[in-house]
Tab-separated table of C-alpha atoms in Angstrom:
chain	number	residue	atom	x	y	z
A	27	MET	CA	86.829	92.138	100.071
A	28	ALA	CA	83.096	92.660	100.504
A	29	LYS	CA	83.213	93.498	104.154
A	30	ARG	CA	86.131	94.633	106.167
A	31	VAL	CA	87.809	91.813	108.103
A	32	THR	CA	90.975	93.560	109.236
A	33	GLY	CA	92.376	96.833	110.007
A	34	PRO	CA	92.701	99.611	107.324
A	35	GLU	CA	96.494	99.611	107.890
A	36	ILE	CA	96.724	96.011	106.712
A	37	GLU	CA	94.549	96.586	103.768
A	38	LYS	CA	96.723	99.655	102.936
A	39	LEU	CA	99.748	97.252	103.143
A	40	ILE	CA	98.256	94.721	100.751
A	41	GLN	CA	97.121	97.374	98.323
A	42	LEU	CA	100.852	98.827	98.066
A	43	LEU	CA	102.435	95.224	98.151
A	44	ALA	CA	100.249	94.481	95.081
A	45	LYS	CA	102.002	97.251	93.170
A	46	VAL	CA	105.443	95.524	93.580
A	47	PRO	CA	106.666	93.722	90.445
A	48	GLY	CA	106.419	89.982	90.970
A	49	LEU	CA	103.542	90.348	93.330
A	50	GLY	CA	99.725	90.471	92.159
A	51	PRO	CA	96.781	91.007	94.410
A	52	ARG	CA	96.599	87.427	95.522
A	53	SER	CA	100.207	87.005	96.298
A	54	ALA	CA	100.296	90.421	97.987
A	55	ARG	CA	97.769	88.991	100.524
A	56	ARG	CA	99.957	86.066	101.037
A	57	ALA	CA	103.192	88.053	101.530
A	58	ALA	CA	101.240	90.505	103.832
A	59	LEU	CA	100.118	87.558	105.946
A	60	HIS	CA	103.600	86.016	105.927
A	61	LEU	CA	105.120	89.604	106.877
A	62	ILE	CA	102.581	89.656	109.646
A	63	LYS	CA	103.490	86.176	110.866
A	64	LYS	CA	107.140	87.139	110.913
A	65	ARG	CA	106.848	90.656	112.155
A	66	GLU	CA	109.784	90.793	114.245
A	67	GLN	CA	112.295	88.867	112.180
A	68	LEU	CA	111.055	90.323	108.758
A	69	MET	CA	108.503	93.113	108.705
A	70	GLY	CA	110.180	95.279	111.047
A	71	PRO	CA	113.689	95.034	109.541
A	72	LEU	CA	112.016	95.367	105.860
A	73	ALA	CA	110.188	98.457	107.094
A	74	THR	CA	113.421	100.041	108.355
A	75	ALA	CA	115.415	98.880	105.324
A	76	MET	CA	112.821	100.368	103.079
A	77	GLY	CA	112.700	103.650	104.904
A	78	ASP	CA	116.562	103.810	104.802
A	79	ALA	CA	116.907	103.156	101.293
A	80	HIS	CA	114.025	105.737	100.591
A	81	ALA	CA	116.044	108.343	102.429
A	82	LYS	CA	119.465	107.624	101.036
A	83	VAL	CA	119.046	106.514	97.272
A	84	LYS	CA	120.744	108.704	94.733
A	85	ILE	CA	121.306	108.431	91.139
A	86	CYS	CA	124.846	108.680	90.320
A	87	SER	CA	125.507	111.970	88.562
A	88	CYS	CA	128.375	110.547	86.649
A	89	CYS	CA	127.125	106.990	85.282
A	90	GLY	CA	123.409	106.825	86.200
A	91	ASN	CA	123.846	103.882	88.499
A	92	VAL	CA	121.713	103.596	91.798
A	93	ASP	CA	123.608	104.112	94.950
A	94	THR	CA	123.422	105.811	98.329
A	95	ILE	CA	126.628	107.781	97.483
A	96	ASP	CA	127.216	110.280	94.493
A	97	PRO	CA	129.585	109.448	92.531
A	98	CYS	CA	128.496	105.683	93.011
A	99	THR	CA	130.504	102.861	94.380
A	100	VAL	CA	131.458	101.787	90.891
A	101	CYS	CA	132.660	105.290	89.682
A	102	THR	CA	134.699	105.863	92.798
A	103	ASP	CA	136.301	102.243	92.717
A	104	VAL	CA	140.094	102.705	92.088
A	105	ARG	CA	140.544	99.187	91.625
A	106	ARG	CA	138.323	99.327	88.507
A	107	ASP	CA	139.835	100.085	85.011
A	108	GLN	CA	138.060	103.625	84.568
A	109	SER	CA	139.299	103.895	81.100
A	110	MET	CA	136.781	101.123	79.924
A	111	ILE	CA	133.073	101.979	80.025
A	112	ILE	CA	130.405	99.389	79.457
A	113	VAL	CA	127.271	101.174	78.224
A	114	VAL	CA	123.881	99.397	79.488
A	115	GLU	CA	120.363	100.305	79.210
A	116	ASP	CA	119.355	99.823	82.784
A	117	VAL	CA	120.696	99.477	86.374
A	118	SER	CA	119.454	95.805	86.257
A	119	ASP	CA	121.831	95.224	83.215
A	120	LEU	CA	124.819	96.562	85.047
A	121	TRP	CA	123.999	94.230	88.199
A	122	ALA	CA	123.587	91.336	85.639
A	123	LEU	CA	127.060	92.047	84.173
A	124	GLU	CA	128.538	92.319	87.474
A	125	ARG	CA	127.248	89.066	88.552
A	126	ALA	CA	129.040	87.585	85.512
A	127	GLY	CA	132.121	89.201	87.008
A	128	ALA	CA	133.950	89.042	83.590
A	129	MET	CA	135.188	92.656	83.422
A	130	ASN	CA	136.572	95.280	85.918
A	131	ALA	CA	135.271	98.202	84.140
A	132	ALA	CA	133.284	101.356	84.713
A	133	TYR	CA	129.751	101.725	83.581
A	134	HIS	CA	127.175	104.084	82.013
A	135	VAL	CA	123.445	103.652	82.499
A	136	LEU	CA	121.578	105.187	79.661
A	137	GLY	CA	118.285	104.660	81.472
A	138	GLY	CA	116.362	103.181	78.396
A	139	THR	CA	116.817	102.966	74.580
A	140	LEU	CA	115.846	105.253	71.829
A	141	SER	CA	112.176	104.688	70.794
A	142	PRO	CA	110.701	107.281	68.661
A	143	LEU	CA	107.320	105.612	68.624
A	144	ASP	CA	107.241	105.901	72.492
A	145	GLY	CA	108.517	109.468	72.409
A	146	VAL	CA	111.973	108.535	73.645
A	147	GLY	CA	114.559	110.747	72.052
A	148	PRO	CA	118.302	111.234	72.603
A	149	ASP	CA	117.647	114.000	75.334
A	150	ASP	CA	115.462	111.573	77.233
A	151	LEU	CA	118.406	109.293	77.712
A	152	ASN	CA	121.756	109.665	79.507
A	153	ILE	CA	123.720	109.960	76.166
A	154	LYS	CA	125.028	113.403	76.504
A	155	GLY	CA	126.679	112.398	79.782
A	156	LEU	CA	128.575	109.587	77.996
A	157	ILE	CA	129.812	111.715	75.388
A	158	ASP	CA	131.119	114.275	77.877
A	159	ARG	CA	132.770	111.560	79.833
A	160	VAL	CA	134.708	110.335	76.762
A	161	ALA	CA	135.404	114.006	75.586
A	162	VAL	CA	137.052	114.745	78.933
A	163	GLY	CA	139.748	112.023	77.862
A	164	GLY	CA	141.234	109.048	79.717
A	165	VAL	CA	138.542	106.595	78.117
A	166	ARG	CA	140.217	103.967	75.959
A	167	GLU	CA	137.067	101.710	75.191
A	168	ILE	CA	133.313	101.939	75.104
A	169	ILE	CA	131.643	98.575	75.283
A	170	ILE	CA	128.160	98.934	74.080
A	171	ALA	CA	126.055	96.303	76.064
A	172	VAL	CA	122.488	97.078	75.080
A	173	ASN	CA	119.900	94.481	74.392
A	174	ALA	CA	119.939	92.726	71.073
A	175	THR	CA	116.600	94.464	70.135
A	176	VAL	CA	115.836	96.910	67.337
A	177	GLU	CA	115.662	99.737	69.816
A	178	GLY	CA	118.890	98.546	71.506
A	179	GLN	CA	120.560	98.405	68.174
A	180	THR	CA	119.130	101.767	67.035
A	181	THR	CA	120.605	103.262	70.350
A	182	ALA	CA	124.025	101.517	69.707
A	183	HIS	CA	124.286	103.198	66.203
A	184	TYR	CA	123.269	106.613	67.671
A	185	ILE	CA	125.936	106.379	70.175
A	186	THR	CA	128.443	105.048	67.723
A	187	ASP	CA	127.727	108.150	65.249
A	188	HIS	CA	128.087	110.708	68.152
A	189	LEU	CA	131.354	109.192	69.370
A	190	ALA	CA	132.839	109.151	65.993
A	191	GLY	CA	135.133	112.195	66.239
A	192	LEU	CA	136.502	111.193	69.647
A	193	ASP	CA	139.618	109.041	70.094
A	194	VAL	CA	137.888	105.999	71.474
A	195	LYS	CA	137.563	102.371	70.426
A	196	ILE	CA	133.847	101.248	70.374
A	197	THR	CA	132.878	97.692	70.659
A	198	ARG	CA	129.787	95.684	71.143
A	199	LEU	CA	128.844	92.267	72.835
A	200	ALA	CA	129.418	89.293	70.735
A	201	HIS	CA	126.219	87.571	69.047
A	202	GLY	CA	126.167	83.747	69.231
A	203	VAL	CA	124.804	80.564	70.681
A	204	PRO	CA	124.129	81.257	74.551
A	205	VAL	CA	126.318	78.882	76.717
A	206	GLY	CA	124.270	75.827	77.567
A	207	GLY	CA	121.623	76.617	74.744
A	208	GLU	CA	120.366	74.055	72.278
A	209	LEU	CA	120.388	74.975	68.488
A	210	ASP	CA	116.818	73.525	67.988
A	211	TYR	CA	115.561	76.305	70.216
A	212	LEU	CA	117.428	79.123	68.814
A	213	ASP	CA	116.170	81.659	66.085
A	214	GLU	CA	117.577	82.008	62.513
A	215	GLY	CA	119.093	85.298	63.222
A	216	THR	CA	121.244	83.992	66.210
A	217	LEU	CA	122.218	80.837	64.311
A	218	SER	CA	123.464	82.986	61.274
A	219	ALA	CA	125.265	85.428	63.596
A	220	ALA	CA	126.877	82.384	65.256
A	221	LEU	CA	127.976	80.830	62.061
A	222	ARG	CA	129.297	84.255	60.678
A	223	ALA	CA	131.286	84.656	63.864
A	224	ARG	CA	132.646	81.201	63.973
A	225	THR	CA	136.058	80.774	65.681
A	226	VAL	CA	138.793	78.180	65.175
A	227	ILE	CA	138.822	75.525	67.891
B	9	MET	CA	127.419	90.005	93.588
B	10	ALA	CA	131.050	89.466	93.265
B	11	LYS	CA	132.005	93.214	93.963
B	12	ARG	CA	129.923	96.004	95.566
B	13	VAL	CA	128.180	98.034	92.791
B	14	THR	CA	125.675	99.697	95.153
B	15	GLY	CA	125.185	101.038	98.659
B	16	PRO	CA	124.776	98.620	101.569
B	17	GLU	CA	121.168	99.924	102.336
B	18	ILE	CA	120.098	98.757	98.892
B	19	GLU	CA	121.758	95.472	99.283
B	20	LYS	CA	120.037	94.927	102.514
B	21	LEU	CA	116.789	95.772	100.998
B	22	ILE	CA	117.219	93.259	98.299
B	23	GLN	CA	118.121	90.648	100.865
B	24	LEU	CA	115.032	91.228	102.807
B	25	LEU	CA	112.790	91.411	99.805
B	26	ALA	CA	113.997	87.829	98.646
B	27	LYS	CA	112.521	86.551	101.793
B	28	VAL	CA	108.970	87.707	100.880
B	29	PRO	CA	106.870	84.793	99.632
B	30	GLY	CA	106.397	85.083	95.820
B	31	LEU	CA	109.739	86.951	95.411
B	32	GLY	CA	113.000	85.116	94.950
B	33	PRO	CA	116.544	86.559	94.756
B	34	ARG	CA	116.074	87.678	91.179
B	35	SER	CA	112.770	89.143	91.601
B	36	ALA	CA	113.808	90.853	94.703
B	37	ARG	CA	116.292	92.787	92.689
B	38	ARG	CA	113.638	93.619	90.143
B	39	ALA	CA	111.410	94.641	92.749
B	40	ALA	CA	113.971	96.768	94.543
B	41	LEU	CA	114.965	98.587	91.265
B	42	HIS	CA	111.092	99.300	90.615
B	43	LEU	CA	110.884	100.603	94.243
B	44	ILE	CA	113.949	102.991	93.658
B	45	LYS	CA	112.533	104.223	90.418
B	46	LYS	CA	109.244	104.921	91.955
B	47	ARG	CA	110.476	105.975	95.338
B	48	GLU	CA	108.063	108.894	96.145
B	49	GLN	CA	105.004	107.019	94.733
B	50	LEU	CA	105.535	103.564	96.020
B	51	MET	CA	108.694	103.040	98.208
B	52	GLY	CA	108.042	105.802	100.529
B	53	PRO	CA	104.354	104.820	101.321
B	54	LEU	CA	105.149	101.122	101.388
B	55	ALA	CA	107.862	101.760	104.072
B	56	THR	CA	105.327	103.899	105.924
B	57	ALA	CA	102.552	101.252	105.675
B	58	MET	CA	104.802	98.314	106.626
B	59	GLY	CA	106.063	100.472	109.604
B	60	ASP	CA	102.422	101.117	110.627
B	61	ALA	CA	101.243	97.643	110.111
B	62	HIS	CA	104.277	96.213	112.170
B	63	ALA	CA	103.575	98.701	115.048
B	64	LYS	CA	99.844	98.089	115.179
B	65	VAL	CA	99.284	94.523	114.185
B	66	LYS	CA	97.615	92.406	116.945
B	67	ILE	CA	96.218	88.660	116.915
B	68	CYS	CA	92.538	88.779	118.097
B	69	SER	CA	92.438	87.093	121.512
B	70	CYS	CA	89.093	85.889	120.744
B	71	CYS	CA	89.205	84.257	117.124
B	72	GLY	CA	92.821	84.315	116.099
B	73	ASN	CA	92.222	86.691	113.084
B	74	VAL	CA	95.006	89.440	112.220
B	75	ASP	CA	93.884	93.040	112.878
B	76	THR	CA	94.861	96.296	114.376
B	77	ILE	CA	92.260	96.158	117.103
B	78	ASP	CA	91.623	93.232	119.649
B	79	PRO	CA	88.868	91.916	119.647
B	80	CYS	CA	89.160	92.060	115.714
B	81	THR	CA	86.876	93.725	113.229
B	82	VAL	CA	84.982	90.423	112.617
B	83	CYS	CA	84.402	89.604	116.356
B	84	THR	CA	83.057	93.108	117.187
B	85	ASP	CA	80.793	93.349	113.877
B	86	VAL	CA	77.390	93.573	115.340
B	87	ARG	CA	75.827	92.883	111.798
B	88	ARG	CA	77.312	89.438	111.696
B	89	ASP	CA	75.722	86.314	113.110
B	90	GLN	CA	77.995	85.713	115.946
B	91	SER	CA	76.178	82.525	116.728
B	92	MET	CA	77.755	81.004	113.793
B	93	ILE	CA	81.382	80.300	113.832
B	94	ILE	CA	83.256	79.188	110.787
B	95	VAL	CA	86.408	77.242	111.701
B	96	VAL	CA	89.365	77.789	109.502
B	97	GLU	CA	93.137	76.851	109.490
B	98	ASP	CA	94.572	80.034	108.600
B	99	VAL	CA	93.669	83.807	108.186
B	100	SER	CA	94.102	83.363	104.413
B	101	ASP	CA	91.130	80.872	104.497
B	102	LEU	CA	89.199	83.576	106.509
B	103	TRP	CA	89.887	86.122	103.890
B	104	ALA	CA	89.178	83.676	101.015
B	105	LEU	CA	85.649	82.613	102.518
B	106	GLU	CA	84.902	86.520	102.985
B	107	ARG	CA	85.615	87.172	99.412
B	108	ALA	CA	83.154	84.638	98.561
B	109	GLY	CA	80.768	86.580	100.771
B	110	ALA	CA	78.330	83.657	100.993
B	111	MET	CA	78.043	83.911	104.866
B	112	ASN	CA	77.713	86.493	107.490
B	113	ALA	CA	79.129	84.715	110.336
B	114	ALA	CA	81.979	84.977	112.747
B	115	TYR	CA	85.302	82.990	112.581
B	116	HIS	CA	87.623	80.970	114.477
B	117	VAL	CA	91.259	80.615	113.201
B	118	LEU	CA	93.054	77.415	114.382
B	119	GLY	CA	96.555	78.402	113.254
B	120	GLY	CA	97.300	75.270	111.508
B	121	THR	CA	96.151	71.623	111.490
B	122	LEU	CA	97.040	68.637	113.885
B	123	SER	CA	100.130	66.856	112.458
B	124	PRO	CA	101.898	64.510	114.865
B	125	LEU	CA	104.700	63.978	112.418
B	126	ASP	CA	105.604	67.444	112.380
B	127	GLY	CA	105.025	67.735	116.232
B	128	VAL	CA	101.902	69.907	116.033
B	129	GLY	CA	99.491	68.924	118.755
B	130	PRO	CA	96.050	70.110	119.933
B	131	ASP	CA	97.805	72.605	122.369
B	132	ASP	CA	99.816	74.166	119.445
B	133	LEU	CA	96.451	75.066	117.930
B	134	ASN	CA	93.736	77.619	119.133
B	135	ILE	CA	91.326	74.680	119.797
B	136	LYS	CA	90.919	75.283	123.387
B	137	GLY	CA	89.796	78.914	122.546
B	138	LEU	CA	87.000	77.528	120.365
B	139	ILE	CA	85.706	75.049	122.917
B	140	ASP	CA	85.687	78.052	125.360
B	141	ARG	CA	83.705	80.199	123.000
B	142	VAL	CA	81.061	77.345	122.596
B	143	ALA	CA	80.981	76.557	126.292
B	144	VAL	CA	80.127	80.148	127.116
B	145	GLY	CA	76.992	79.661	125.249
B	146	GLY	CA	75.125	81.568	122.399
B	147	VAL	CA	76.716	79.586	119.663
B	148	ARG	CA	74.188	77.757	117.470
B	149	GLU	CA	76.490	76.302	114.707
B	150	ILE	CA	80.115	75.471	114.149
B	151	ILE	CA	80.921	75.127	110.485
B	152	ILE	CA	84.258	73.324	110.150
B	153	ALA	CA	86.058	74.892	107.098
B	154	VAL	CA	89.229	73.173	107.068
B	155	ASN	CA	91.272	71.927	103.959
B	156	ALA	CA	89.976	68.652	102.458
B	157	THR	CA	93.518	67.108	103.443
B	158	VAL	CA	94.350	64.163	105.723
B	159	GLU	CA	95.518	66.647	108.460
B	160	GLY	CA	92.517	68.880	107.936
B	161	GLN	CA	90.125	66.007	108.397
B	162	THR	CA	91.944	64.749	111.445
B	163	THR	CA	91.553	68.203	112.913
B	164	ALA	CA	87.877	68.289	112.041
B	165	HIS	CA	87.386	64.883	113.837
B	166	TYR	CA	89.246	65.978	116.910
B	167	ILE	CA	87.166	69.345	117.136
B	168	THR	CA	83.962	67.350	116.660
B	169	ASP	CA	84.936	64.946	119.470
B	170	HIS	CA	85.720	67.642	121.817
B	171	LEU	CA	82.633	69.703	121.202
B	172	ALA	CA	80.451	66.600	121.554
B	173	GLY	CA	79.047	67.287	125.013
B	174	LEU	CA	78.025	70.901	124.067
B	175	ASP	CA	74.693	71.835	122.700
B	176	VAL	CA	75.962	72.925	119.203
B	177	LYS	CA	75.354	71.809	115.590
B	178	ILE	CA	78.537	70.868	113.868
B	179	THR	CA	78.696	71.012	110.102
B	180	ARG	CA	81.502	70.798	107.418
B	181	LEU	CA	81.885	72.015	103.834
B	182	ALA	CA	80.188	69.989	101.213
B	183	HIS	CA	82.521	67.989	98.978
B	184	GLY	CA	81.831	67.958	95.283
B	185	VAL	CA	82.646	69.311	91.676
B	186	PRO	CA	84.190	72.707	91.844
B	187	VAL	CA	81.997	75.259	90.085
B	188	GLY	CA	83.537	75.485	86.499
B	189	GLY	CA	85.474	72.313	87.037
B	190	GLU	CA	85.625	69.704	84.338
B	191	LEU	CA	84.902	66.062	85.317
B	192	ASP	CA	87.805	64.684	83.513
B	193	TYR	CA	90.348	66.564	85.633
B	194	LEU	CA	88.866	65.366	88.856
B	195	ASP	CA	90.120	62.724	91.140
B	196	GLU	CA	88.054	59.743	92.001
B	197	GLY	CA	87.401	60.883	95.584
B	198	THR	CA	85.952	64.053	94.541
B	199	LEU	CA	83.774	62.369	91.864
B	200	SER	CA	82.574	59.697	94.405
B	201	ALA	CA	81.771	62.348	97.001
B	202	ALA	CA	79.816	64.405	94.345
B	203	LEU	CA	77.915	61.307	93.235
B	204	ARG	CA	76.927	60.342	96.697
B	205	ALA	CA	75.847	63.971	97.546
B	206	ARG	CA	73.992	64.316	94.292
B	207	THR	CA	71.000	66.575	94.582
B	208	VAL	CA	67.637	66.649	92.806
B	209	ILE	CA	67.466	69.153	89.977
């Protein structure tokens, strides 16, 4: 803004909101005005929730999940089959798989994928932690659920190689046609994979 | 989420973030994870900024602008021509006009438009405040800068009628072709207005 038309506290709030993913400079202003209009119902509680989360958030020292306790809710959940570990790139993938609700397993968050061009090596990821968890024993299966990208597959190979000597079954997510997907919109790689992995009806 | 995979503080944060305009349930999760990753650089400062704003925000008792002082920065700005008042529907319109930077005037925020169907009458808007400001004297011109919608125009007429007895010039924003706009994409009403209000080159 050319001239100041509002208080510095409000301008500061807009500046910071604009850094939140999903909000840009324009939507940050709209969000700030909405928060100001709903200051008792939304702005106050959100400020408190954010302060609380900021004070309490921890990264689980076992699996790399985000929580307010360490070890996290997933690692300490006795109703989960802790002998199966789903390996994911990011906490958002863990949340996505949990929304699907298909498995009742433990997780391991790598924190990214191997990417030599970006200077991300094995030591930058939570891979040693995974090997240690398997080496301790009691793990039957590792399900590698990384993205189907070049970096994801490279990471999957690296993990498979380094778990080779240990007595654990290693699996990966199936490739195929997304449920509800239209063939015409799918790439050749997916179609080939779906054909190769065809199943009897 | 079917089962708890993270702390209640984080789930609460996601729930509240999802109520911010521009963020939905999915982007609220992404925003929360980003905030958690950047908790020192972004989450902490944002929690503080939001708490500050929540504690200090006031609605200007003169013009209806949002600020941390009352009367607001605009009303107390002696470098502005306080004898010209731009009447807008919402604070966001005030901010938009200030970004244009074309006028150095005062403002008056109505807080909406007349809309009998939604039960919004003259008493629900900050119209009496405007008439009082003009009645006190010292106001040369009222520029009605409401949206070019039916409700906006109804509101403009209502205000014009109620300022009729007072010694003040009342103007409205020009209708015409938006700068950078293509004729082919404009509606007939805009094109007719632009033709009627044609100017000599």
